Amino acid sequence: MTETMHVPIERTEQLVAPPQPAAQESDDEPPDPSPCMAGAPALARTKPAGRVVPFPAHRAGTISPAVKSFRKRHFPSVPSKLWNEWQWQTSHRIRTLSQLESMISLSAEERGAFSQSQRSLPLGITPYYMGLISPDDPQQPLRRSVIPTVHETVHAAGEADDPLGEETQSPVAGLVHRYPDRVLLLVTDFCSTYCRYCTRSRVVGRGAIHPSRNRLEQAFAYIAQTPAIRDVLISGGDPLMIGEEKLSWILSRLRQIPHVEIVRIGTKAPAVLPQRITPRLVRMLRQFHPLWMSLHFTHPDECTPEAYRACAMLADAGIPLGSQTVLLKGINDSVETMRRLVHHLLKMRVRPYYLYQCDPISGSAHFRAPIAKGLEIIRGLRGFTSGYAVPTYVVDAPGGGGKIPLMPDCVVGRKNDALLLRNYENGVYRYPESCNVPPA
Ligand code: SF4
């Protein structure tokens, strides 16, 4: 394999290809005109493009100002080399009340979470992500998504520890087989940063799911014996918390199964631990194409220069990137916030893939926005921005029914032979659709 990635830690500008001389552009032209171009007017020779101006996002600083000043305040003696190591970030996670208290001023609701024995999901925040958190605003979206509050100890009606019924659809420990042609393989329960709304909070951070060979071999055997499985989603926890060697072994074991066509990895690393996306990781991952990645971005404030750089490295390695976002009350439940997020994602070459209605996990009532809000957001995006920017809004059906897409009502009715359709501006248009189409 030819190695082409040379990405320095702190200079994203170099990710942009240097301007090429005009003469070289003609080398990329096809040698002969295509037959379908015969008779077409000759293309005017384009003028040399001049210097390529990199997209502003690439020219932005490589370190978020907030993270920079946080580091100066709380880790002044840590050199850049260490700060940019994912292992250092992981081993210096903020995990205790006293660490939190030394960095932010806690509200009564936040402090109260630490006196409740029912709080099940541990605390874990990378120093990098902590740098993005407001020290004095408990309502700041990123803060709400990772700092526990007493509300998560309140169990509302309809909530469950395993609302999606994953345990009942698990033929082998850590493998969920819900849909006919794909499986979810949980490789670890560890995350560098724990989201307070995590669907798998019943297991993550509890040390129950290890990437042990023995367990994983049972999962591989199940997949190998089930030819219908053509797609494996590796998730957790965060699979990128596993070292390159083990991860490479998992990927190569899956690649040895002939009917596994694609492998996907679900991760929040680019948002909470962008330092994890290293040249070494990317070199390893690109050996296993077709490999896709489902990233997890929640709010536009996560789209920092560091996150841009991490996504650029993955995209440059040919890994198609999608983002899954959970709709969260008071965090991202507005058209304006979601629009800013999806526009950032497109610039990061990440396709907004799903917008999830928050699952009714135990203690999540304070995060759940009404479905009408999700529909309002989709209505506010569709037509008003690029189609690529509009995610599919889904409810993961409680009990294991799978994802059910929800769309604003666009079919208004029928008039004679026409279907009446509503457009994004609320105008109603007729689409001729005869029921008596003559045979061809
Ligand atoms: S990164 Fe994913 S698995 Fe980990 S806590 Fe967040 S939602 Fe859960």
XYZ file of C-alpha atoms and ligand atoms in Angstrom:
448
model
C 0.000 0.000 0.000
C 1.310 3.437 -0.884
C 1.558 5.740 2.066
C 0.498 9.321 1.381
C -0.615 10.745 4.734
C 1.820 13.160 6.337
C -0.320 15.107 8.738
C 1.469 17.109 11.380
C -0.248 17.492 14.719
C -0.727 21.236 14.707
C -0.856 22.423 11.101
C -4.107 21.596 9.349
C -3.250 24.060 6.585
C -1.029 21.391 5.143
C -4.013 19.113 4.634
C -4.949 21.305 1.688
C -3.248 20.247 -1.526
C -0.665 22.785 -2.631
C -1.575 24.727 -5.774
C -0.556 22.867 -8.926
C 0.884 24.531 -12.006
C -1.651 24.906 -14.811
C 0.289 22.557 -17.104
C -0.276 19.700 -14.696
C -4.040 20.123 -14.854
C -4.109 18.997 -18.467
C -2.460 15.726 -17.397
C -5.711 14.862 -15.675
C -7.772 15.247 -18.845
C -8.930 11.990 -20.435
C -6.632 11.029 -23.364
C -9.457 10.879 -25.917
C -12.785 12.636 -26.067
C -15.569 10.396 -24.858
C -17.844 9.130 -27.698
C -20.796 10.855 -26.099
C -18.988 14.170 -26.479
C -18.698 13.775 -30.237
C -20.097 16.833 -31.939
C -20.087 18.900 -28.787
C -18.388 22.275 -29.091
C -14.762 22.149 -28.079
C -14.265 23.125 -24.468
C -12.624 26.474 -24.112
C -9.208 26.092 -22.593
C -9.554 27.234 -19.018
C -7.294 29.909 -17.713
C -4.813 28.888 -15.061
C -6.769 28.937 -11.813
C -4.082 30.777 -9.942
C -3.394 30.087 -6.341
C -5.943 27.780 -4.694
C -7.412 29.564 -1.724
C -7.948 27.019 1.002
C -11.395 26.796 2.497
C -11.564 29.105 5.524
C -12.167 26.205 7.915
C -8.774 24.820 7.021
C -7.135 28.152 7.597
C -8.691 28.595 11.036
C -6.448 28.094 14.029
C -5.596 24.520 14.841
C -6.435 24.797 18.507
C -9.745 25.984 19.920
C -9.192 29.190 21.882
C -11.315 27.846 24.762
C -9.256 24.664 24.971
C -6.049 26.646 24.796
C -6.946 28.856 27.730
C -8.320 25.894 29.729
C -5.049 24.058 29.257
C -3.097 27.117 30.323
C -5.195 27.359 33.475
C -5.352 23.728 34.540
C -2.484 21.910 32.829
C 0.163 24.642 32.421
C 3.111 22.268 32.623
C 1.817 19.739 30.094
C 3.702 20.086 26.815
C 1.846 20.029 23.491
C 3.231 16.630 22.645
C 1.592 15.060 25.693
C -1.610 17.064 25.390
C -2.011 15.794 21.831
C -1.559 12.153 22.778
C -4.847 10.324 23.014
C -3.471 8.045 25.717
C -2.585 11.060 27.870
C -6.027 12.577 27.294
C -7.664 9.284 28.232
C -5.632 8.686 31.367
C -6.217 12.261 32.564
C -9.975 12.196 32.190
C -11.992 14.175 34.710
C -13.676 11.510 36.792
C -14.383 12.849 40.268
C -16.410 15.525 41.987
C -13.296 17.159 43.399
C -11.707 17.424 39.951
C -14.883 18.994 38.607
C -15.052 21.427 41.505
C -11.543 22.601 40.805
C -12.496 23.481 37.235
C -16.090 24.692 37.173
C -18.563 26.075 39.643
C -21.228 23.411 40.080
C -24.933 24.108 40.381
C -26.987 22.485 43.135
C -28.516 20.125 40.564
C -25.112 19.011 39.367
C -23.696 18.632 42.837
C -26.788 16.693 43.865
C -26.019 14.011 41.287
C -22.955 12.992 43.281
C -24.891 12.351 46.457
C -27.289 9.943 44.748
C -26.303 6.306 44.821
C -28.662 5.531 41.907
C -26.503 7.389 39.378
C -25.376 4.523 37.203
C -23.339 6.026 34.389
C -19.851 7.019 35.570
C -18.374 10.444 35.008
C -15.639 10.712 32.401
C -14.593 13.772 30.385
C -11.359 14.233 28.456
C -9.350 17.346 29.373
C -9.792 18.464 25.741
C -13.597 18.305 25.945
C -13.566 19.822 29.432
C -11.879 22.804 27.810
C -15.012 23.362 25.722
C -17.271 23.431 28.764
C -18.415 26.683 30.297
C -17.064 26.979 33.863
C -20.000 29.070 35.018
C -23.076 28.276 32.900
C -24.793 25.017 33.920
C -27.166 25.372 30.959
C -24.411 25.439 28.343
C -25.271 22.660 25.862
C -21.954 20.769 25.999
C -21.918 20.988 29.777
C -25.402 19.541 30.024
C -24.454 16.653 27.771
C -21.598 15.350 29.961
C -22.024 16.660 33.518
C -24.562 14.633 35.521
C -27.494 16.231 37.301
C -29.978 14.911 39.846
C -32.495 14.570 37.019
C -30.874 11.401 35.767
C -31.835 9.637 38.983
C -35.540 10.249 38.306
C -37.175 7.345 36.491
C -40.226 8.472 34.514
C -43.076 6.350 33.193
C -42.219 4.414 30.029
C -38.479 4.480 30.630
C -36.347 1.362 30.773
C -32.681 0.455 31.196
C -32.745 -1.377 27.862
C -35.535 0.366 25.947
C -34.453 -1.025 22.572
C -34.570 -4.608 23.801
C -30.972 -5.256 22.776
C -30.528 -7.982 25.388
C -33.378 -9.983 23.898
C -31.931 -9.755 20.381
C -28.477 -10.888 21.332
C -27.635 -14.408 20.118
C -24.076 -14.101 21.471
C -22.836 -11.864 24.302
C -22.179 -8.404 22.901
C -23.738 -9.054 19.480
C -27.148 -7.619 18.594
C -28.915 -9.081 15.563
C -32.025 -6.989 14.947
C -32.176 -6.419 11.205
C -31.932 -9.248 8.655
C -28.644 -8.335 6.991
C -26.617 -6.552 9.645
C -25.413 -6.893 13.207
C -24.149 -4.644 15.945
C -20.936 -5.856 17.531
C -20.172 -4.320 20.917
C -16.428 -4.535 21.418
C -15.920 -2.504 24.578
C -17.989 -0.623 27.127
C -15.346 2.057 27.592
C -15.670 5.649 26.344
C -13.281 8.515 26.887
C -16.243 10.769 27.668
C -19.625 9.586 28.872
C -22.730 11.203 27.392
C -25.422 11.532 30.022
C -28.116 10.456 27.529
C -26.322 7.289 26.401
C -28.670 4.605 25.096
C -26.375 1.945 26.509
C -25.874 3.544 29.903
C -26.929 0.192 31.389
C -23.574 -1.231 30.281
C -21.092 1.489 29.319
C -18.369 2.304 31.785
C -19.134 -0.706 33.954
C -16.301 -2.941 32.825
C -18.733 -5.582 31.587
C -17.801 -5.674 27.879
C -14.184 -6.429 27.044
C -12.655 -7.015 23.650
C -11.624 -10.477 24.823
C -10.618 -12.927 22.104
C -12.782 -15.636 23.499
C -16.001 -13.603 23.409
C -15.219 -12.014 20.064
C -14.431 -15.393 18.477
C -17.955 -16.491 19.431
C -19.333 -13.393 17.725
C -17.208 -14.003 14.600
C -18.394 -17.625 14.538
C -22.038 -16.490 14.654
C -21.454 -14.008 11.835
C -19.588 -16.625 9.775
C -22.447 -19.079 10.205
C -25.070 -16.518 9.167
C -24.611 -15.752 5.460
C -27.397 -13.148 5.514
C -25.124 -10.786 7.455
C -23.436 -8.451 4.995
C -22.861 -5.425 7.243
C -21.252 -5.305 10.689
C -21.413 -2.181 12.830
C -18.678 -2.170 15.456
C -19.771 -0.129 18.425
C -19.647 -0.069 22.224
C -18.680 2.010 24.176
C -16.264 3.560 21.784
C -14.351 1.078 19.592
C -11.585 3.615 18.975
C -10.642 3.298 22.628
C -9.096 -0.017 21.661
C -5.482 0.048 20.554
C -4.519 -0.334 16.894
C -3.326 -3.896 17.257
C -6.538 -5.272 18.734
C -8.724 -3.189 16.460
C -6.782 -4.362 13.438
C -7.245 -7.969 14.570
C -11.022 -7.439 14.906
C -11.251 -5.868 11.468
C -9.150 -8.542 9.826
C -11.197 -11.316 11.449
C -14.345 -9.742 10.019
C -12.702 -9.331 6.624
C -11.977 -13.078 6.604
C -15.726 -13.739 6.483
C -16.584 -13.692 2.761
C -20.205 -12.512 3.077
C -19.329 -9.473 5.226
C -19.399 -6.740 2.609
C -19.016 -3.631 4.689
C -17.820 -2.842 8.161
C -18.797 0.284 10.024
C -17.325 1.790 13.169
C -19.430 3.966 15.461
C -17.380 6.486 17.437
C -17.556 9.806 19.219
C -13.781 10.231 19.224
C -13.585 13.067 16.654
C -15.903 15.128 18.890
C -14.552 14.327 22.364
C -11.040 13.050 21.698
C -9.894 14.191 18.246
C -6.324 13.351 19.291
C -7.321 9.706 18.802
C -7.315 10.153 15.027
C -3.620 9.657 14.415
C -1.733 8.912 11.198
C -1.044 5.440 12.598
C -4.741 4.746 13.231
C -5.740 6.014 9.817
C -3.018 3.947 8.114
C -4.393 0.860 9.799
C -8.077 1.611 9.106
C -7.626 2.245 5.401
C -6.493 -1.348 4.891
C -10.021 -2.549 5.602
C -12.112 -0.811 2.989
C -14.994 -0.648 2.392
C -14.967 0.764 5.889
C -17.493 3.391 6.942
C -17.703 5.463 10.079
C -20.681 6.733 12.018
C -19.567 9.698 14.055
C -21.501 11.209 16.893
C -21.772 14.986 16.952
C -24.308 16.673 19.189
C -23.788 20.402 18.930
C -21.984 22.887 16.648
C -19.633 23.825 19.510
C -18.048 20.393 19.062
C -16.954 21.332 15.549
C -13.604 22.744 16.610
C -10.413 23.041 14.560
C -9.266 19.829 16.256
C -12.451 18.006 15.196
C -12.158 19.409 11.653
C -8.638 18.069 11.447
C -9.641 14.613 12.742
C -12.466 14.321 10.213
C -10.207 15.546 7.401
C -7.741 12.766 8.160
C -10.476 10.127 8.097
C -12.069 11.513 4.944
C -8.682 11.768 3.225
C -8.229 8.067 3.962
C -11.344 7.399 1.895
C -13.582 6.565 4.839
C -17.167 7.725 4.192
C -18.317 9.621 7.281
C -21.838 10.012 8.607
C -23.042 11.622 11.806
C -25.683 10.423 14.195
C -27.114 13.105 16.423
C -29.509 12.638 19.302
C -32.193 15.297 19.619
C -31.757 16.705 23.124
C -33.980 19.184 24.932
C -32.188 22.432 25.715
C -29.052 21.236 23.917
C -29.753 21.083 20.192
C -33.545 21.264 19.879
C -33.814 24.295 17.636
C -33.689 24.769 13.885
C -30.956 27.354 14.245
C -28.642 25.116 16.327
C -29.258 22.112 14.123
C -28.660 24.147 10.981
C -25.321 25.341 12.322
C -24.398 21.766 13.230
C -25.286 20.221 9.866
C -23.519 22.990 7.973
C -20.366 22.382 9.999
C -20.677 18.662 9.345
C -20.851 19.112 5.594
C -17.762 21.295 5.703
C -16.069 18.525 7.667
C -17.117 16.055 4.943
C -19.463 14.313 7.362
C -22.933 13.562 6.035
C -25.642 14.203 8.665
C -27.106 10.708 8.661
C -29.619 10.256 11.465
C -31.313 12.583 13.900
C -32.458 10.291 16.690
C -35.373 10.868 18.941
C -33.831 10.375 22.403
C -34.511 6.819 23.583
C -36.581 6.492 26.764
C -33.692 5.199 28.846
C -34.029 5.396 32.603
C -33.457 8.929 33.858
C -33.644 10.645 30.458
C -36.902 12.626 30.747
C -35.017 15.914 31.089
C -33.335 15.271 27.736
C -36.330 14.210 25.675
C -37.856 16.786 23.341
C -41.299 16.100 21.891
C -41.453 14.446 18.475
C -43.209 17.586 17.187
C -39.947 19.432 17.848
C -37.954 16.969 15.745
C -40.427 17.344 12.892
C -40.252 21.118 13.203
C -36.465 20.925 12.850
C -36.658 18.730 9.757
C -39.269 21.100 8.294
C -36.899 23.999 9.032
C -34.038 22.295 7.191
C -35.628 20.586 4.203
C -35.683 22.905 1.228
C -33.918 25.649 3.135
C -30.524 23.988 2.871
C -28.703 21.327 0.848
C -30.399 17.947 0.822
C -27.128 16.404 2.002
C -27.439 18.481 5.167
C -30.809 17.047 6.151
C -30.606 13.933 8.329
C -33.307 11.288 8.522
C -35.257 11.791 11.725
C -35.932 8.439 13.375
C -37.477 6.905 16.422
C -35.757 3.701 17.468
C -38.870 1.767 18.382
C -38.977 0.771 22.053
C -38.944 -3.002 22.422
C -36.631 -3.631 19.477
C -38.783 -2.629 16.503
C -35.891 -0.871 14.794
C -35.660 2.629 13.379
C -38.846 4.239 12.153
C -38.315 7.353 10.010
C -40.531 10.358 10.644
C -41.214 12.995 8.001
C -43.268 16.151 8.051
C -46.522 15.544 6.191
C -45.856 16.342 2.543
C -48.726 14.484 0.893
C -51.782 16.681 1.406
C -54.290 14.582 -0.507
C -55.519 13.758 -3.957
C -57.630 15.756 -6.400
C -58.924 13.859 -9.420
C -55.818 12.327 -11.010
C -53.344 14.498 -9.148
C -51.547 14.094 -5.894
C -51.435 17.268 -3.804
C -47.988 17.831 -2.331
C -46.798 20.477 0.120
C -43.412 22.092 -0.550
C -40.976 23.579 1.950
C -42.629 27.014 1.703
C -46.039 25.536 2.488
C -47.228 25.887 -1.097
C -49.400 23.064 -2.411
C -48.553 21.617 -5.835
C -50.327 19.106 -8.065
C -48.413 16.112 -9.319
C -50.312 14.380 -12.148
C -50.633 10.728 -11.211
C -53.243 8.907 -13.182
C -54.430 5.635 -11.754
C -55.284 4.477 -15.292
C -51.906 4.690 -16.938
C -52.169 2.879 -20.302
C -49.815 -0.083 -20.654
C -46.519 0.696 -22.430
S -19.874 7.924 23.178
Fe -21.626 6.662 22.593
S -21.439 4.809 23.816
Fe -20.096 6.356 24.753
S -21.356 7.328 26.307
Fe -21.567 8.554 24.450
S -23.409 7.726 23.454
Fe -22.720 6.190 24.962
